[in-house]
Amino acid sequence: MRPISRLTSISLAALACALAQATQAQTALPDINISSPLRAHPRPAPAAQPVAVNPHPVAAVSQPSRTAPRRAVQSAPAPATAAQPNPAPQPVASPAPFVAATTPAAINITSAKEIEQTHEFDVARALERVAPNVIIEDVQGNPYSPQVDFRGFAASPVSGTPQGLAVYMNGIRINEAWGDTVNWDLIPTVAIDRTAIVTGNPLFGLNAIGGAVVMDMKNGFTYHGFELDGRGGSFGRRQGSMQFGVEQDSVAAYLAVEAAGDNGYRKFSGSEIHRLYGDLGWRGDNAEIHVSTNLATNKFGVSASTPNDLVNVDPSADYTTPQTTKNTLSQFDVNGVFTPQQNWKILADAHYRAFDQAHVDGNTTNFASCGGATLCDGNGNPTYMPDFFGPNVTLGAIDRTWTTSRTVGGSVQIENTDKLGVGELPNKIVFGVNIEHGWTNFAASEELGVINPYDLTVPGLGIINADPAGDVAPVKLNAANTYLGVYALDTFEATDKLTFTAGARYNLTTISLYDLYSTQLNGSSSYDHLNPVVGATYKITPELAAYASYSESNRAPTPLELGCADPNRPCLIDNFLVADPHLSQVVAHSIETGLRGGFRPASYLPSEASAVLPGRIDWSAGLYRTTSFNDILSVPSTVAGQGYFTNAGITQRQGLETQIRYTDEKLSAYVNYAMTDATFRSMMELGSPNNPWVVGFNTFLGIPASSILVMPGSHMTSIPRQRLKGGFDYALTKEWKIGMDVVYSAGNWVRGDEINAFGTLPSYATVNLRSSYQVTKNFQVYGLIDNVGGVRARTFATFFDTQAIPFLYFSNPRSVSISAPTAFFAGAKLTF
């Protein structure tokens, strides 16, 4: 048996990865070197057999074999039941498998089977259920637009959220060029082969200060068969997916299509999702080439946070609308891996990504009647806009933005695995270079409207704010950004127990802004940094290993952040840019250490007790600390609905991660716990005009104030301190399986309360149930119950202006995002 050689794409931001080495069948930990976004990797061995190769390799590179048979899909865990539709008992996929002994950092992998068992249409929510230290904040109130938090770092679709995670799909960094946002709705979940969360590895390029989420995609060499899945249920949900893979001689093809729609669990939050992924590949004895594409067109309502007083009356309530987003994606990639001679590889890639977004946002406004023929702005200055209604009507605004981003890039990487010295010690060294160039056209406008007192919708009046001196001025600009990365990595096995890893990546970033309306946004910035990584692993016993590493990483400000960094001229964070002051880049220093192991309990139990636990237990425990210098935060301003970006001194995120799982033929069970302590380490002044203390100074003491003074040791907001997850999947019979998972999160501090004066949100736990029945070898039915207890968790909160709408009275200054209620779904799956 051999691992299946798999190639998809090579990252433009990245670097090196290692060969998986076959070992004799044993329960000892297998070896994998430090991970990278490279796409060629071996497949796992079947879980029902003794572990003979890496059970859960992370992007390890494997070349096509000259002697082994090519069609070996049967030895890989089949996605759903397409490749192996026989309902005979199969090993239940184990949640959150651990990485092997020679990786000097924490890496967690979620396989396609595990994602499939959660029945989640969105990969981010699948990760929340099974991956340690991942939690979702429903900032936008839509399940297809989640904000993912890992170790206190975000990968968010919300413009204005400082991004701290690099995300790769099939080796392509999919953080968008404009604001490094991550649009999870564009990712075809059914086409994912596995997902790895990699930490302590700066070789993943920009934004990897908190880690990297790396998604390997399926292709025709790794997936054979046909699958059709359809589902319906609560909120008017209807969704379906299809995937098909075929291999003929040296050519293979794969196609996946997904579509979904619903009415949403909050008002005006319905969605329509359409996405496609395809791959065409060829491989020979010394080369493998793939062409792939990812297409999507999605539209959904984003309810955002709503005053807590409104949510208490009606959990589905919305606060000013319309709020809609339309995303369109066309991505194309060509990549190849070549072996010119033994122990040498050349990997090359080129890709093109076109992303378009149109956003509509109904808001309150500072424009108001001032007794004259025209309206006045928030400073009392008259504008050109006519006052049709006088003081008896509450005005609003409809803000619109259009973002058009294009990215092209390529990379070349050379690998050598010659052994070193007279002792013929294993060694792998990698050199590479990659470059990405992106250009963006951004436009924004504001239309005056009226707030409807019955449902808080904002009908437009057709009056466009074109006053460049107003609080919110129209914007049109072009932005260009170029990212260059040069990297090297060496992994050296000094003994059969001790492995050293050392490398570095040099990042150079240039950003230029071209204002098409005025000159205030014109400017250019350049950032560079050399990010080293050093680490070691030591096999204490065949079943126990220790690891430790130190790394640095950097994040350059995005064009969006550079265009909105002046506290004297704030902007609507996801809408309007007004100035171009300098921001420093974020540089993070990370250390990690921990233990991990695996064993078969039957080896240590009496023979009569071994039948009770015939499977395998894997576990890990680790500590980490990431200290960020010149961290970038978005903070609100005194102008309603507006804010700006600022460097926030030193911040620190540190914590503990533990996990344990058990897997046998019928049962897979896991428990993982994470503690994240995220604090400010510098004294600083941050804008927070709606913080109750600031409002109190203004209202009762007559002291003009708009900021709070944050002291070292204060907890960062929107980062829960405790996270606990557990779950199982169990085969009651050959045909019938049941499963459950639980996600617990401690409450987090309210955005705007960086002084920690007003307590945290309530903690919450959600329980999800699932069951499936294999009617025939080709047909399966299943049912799901999400959030069994009906917990309406407050996952995100911020302060808002309680007097922004005069005809509404609010006593609680918190505006919250609330999770979905209990939901029921039923579906059927057809496989061949």
Tab-separated table of C-alpha atoms in Angstrom, residues 15-19 21 33 38 61 63 337-347 412-421 424-432 487-493 502:
chain	number	residue	atom	x	y	z
A	15	LEU	CA	6.792	27.681	1.489
A	16	ALA	CA	7.876	24.366	2.447
A	17	CYS	CA	6.589	21.151	3.597
A	18	ALA	CA	7.976	17.725	4.146
A	19	LEU	CA	7.783	14.192	2.872
A	21	GLN	CA	7.860	8.667	5.712
A	33	ASN	CA	7.965	17.919	9.279
A	38	LEU	CA	1.992	23.166	-0.574
A	61	VAL	CA	4.688	16.462	-0.300
A	63	GLN	CA	5.580	12.501	-5.715
A	337	VAL	CA	5.259	19.601	-9.422
A	338	PHE	CA	8.243	18.163	-11.285
A	339	THR	CA	10.994	15.714	-10.275
A	340	PRO	CA	14.021	16.278	-12.538
A	341	GLN	CA	16.080	13.739	-10.602
A	342	GLN	CA	16.066	11.778	-7.371
A	343	ASN	CA	15.717	13.884	-4.197
A	344	TRP	CA	14.919	17.054	-6.157
A	345	LYS	CA	11.566	18.708	-6.786
A	346	ILE	CA	10.463	21.870	-8.521
A	347	LEU	CA	7.035	23.276	-7.749
A	412	VAL	CA	8.526	28.790	-7.675
A	413	GLN	CA	9.951	26.432	-5.072
A	414	ILE	CA	12.889	24.032	-5.097
A	415	GLU	CA	13.238	21.158	-2.626
A	416	ASN	CA	16.124	18.815	-1.902
A	417	THR	CA	16.098	15.763	0.381
A	418	ASP	CA	19.696	14.539	0.079
A	419	LYS	CA	21.000	13.002	3.287
A	420	LEU	CA	23.834	14.742	5.089
A	421	GLY	CA	27.204	13.673	6.444
A	424	GLU	CA	23.487	9.775	6.057
A	425	LEU	CA	21.175	11.812	8.297
A	426	PRO	CA	17.795	12.764	6.811
A	427	ASN	CA	17.524	16.413	5.829
A	428	LYS	CA	15.174	18.500	3.757
A	429	ILE	CA	15.882	22.024	2.557
A	430	VAL	CA	13.515	24.268	0.649
A	431	PHE	CA	14.032	27.556	-1.184
A	432	GLY	CA	11.232	29.563	-2.733
A	487	TYR	CA	11.861	31.997	2.042
A	488	ALA	CA	14.022	29.065	3.082
A	489	LEU	CA	13.430	26.197	5.473
A	490	ASP	CA	15.594	23.335	6.653
A	491	THR	CA	14.437	20.279	8.620
A	492	PHE	CA	17.257	18.141	9.991
A	493	GLU	CA	16.885	14.849	11.837
A	502	ALA	CA	15.001	26.455	11.112
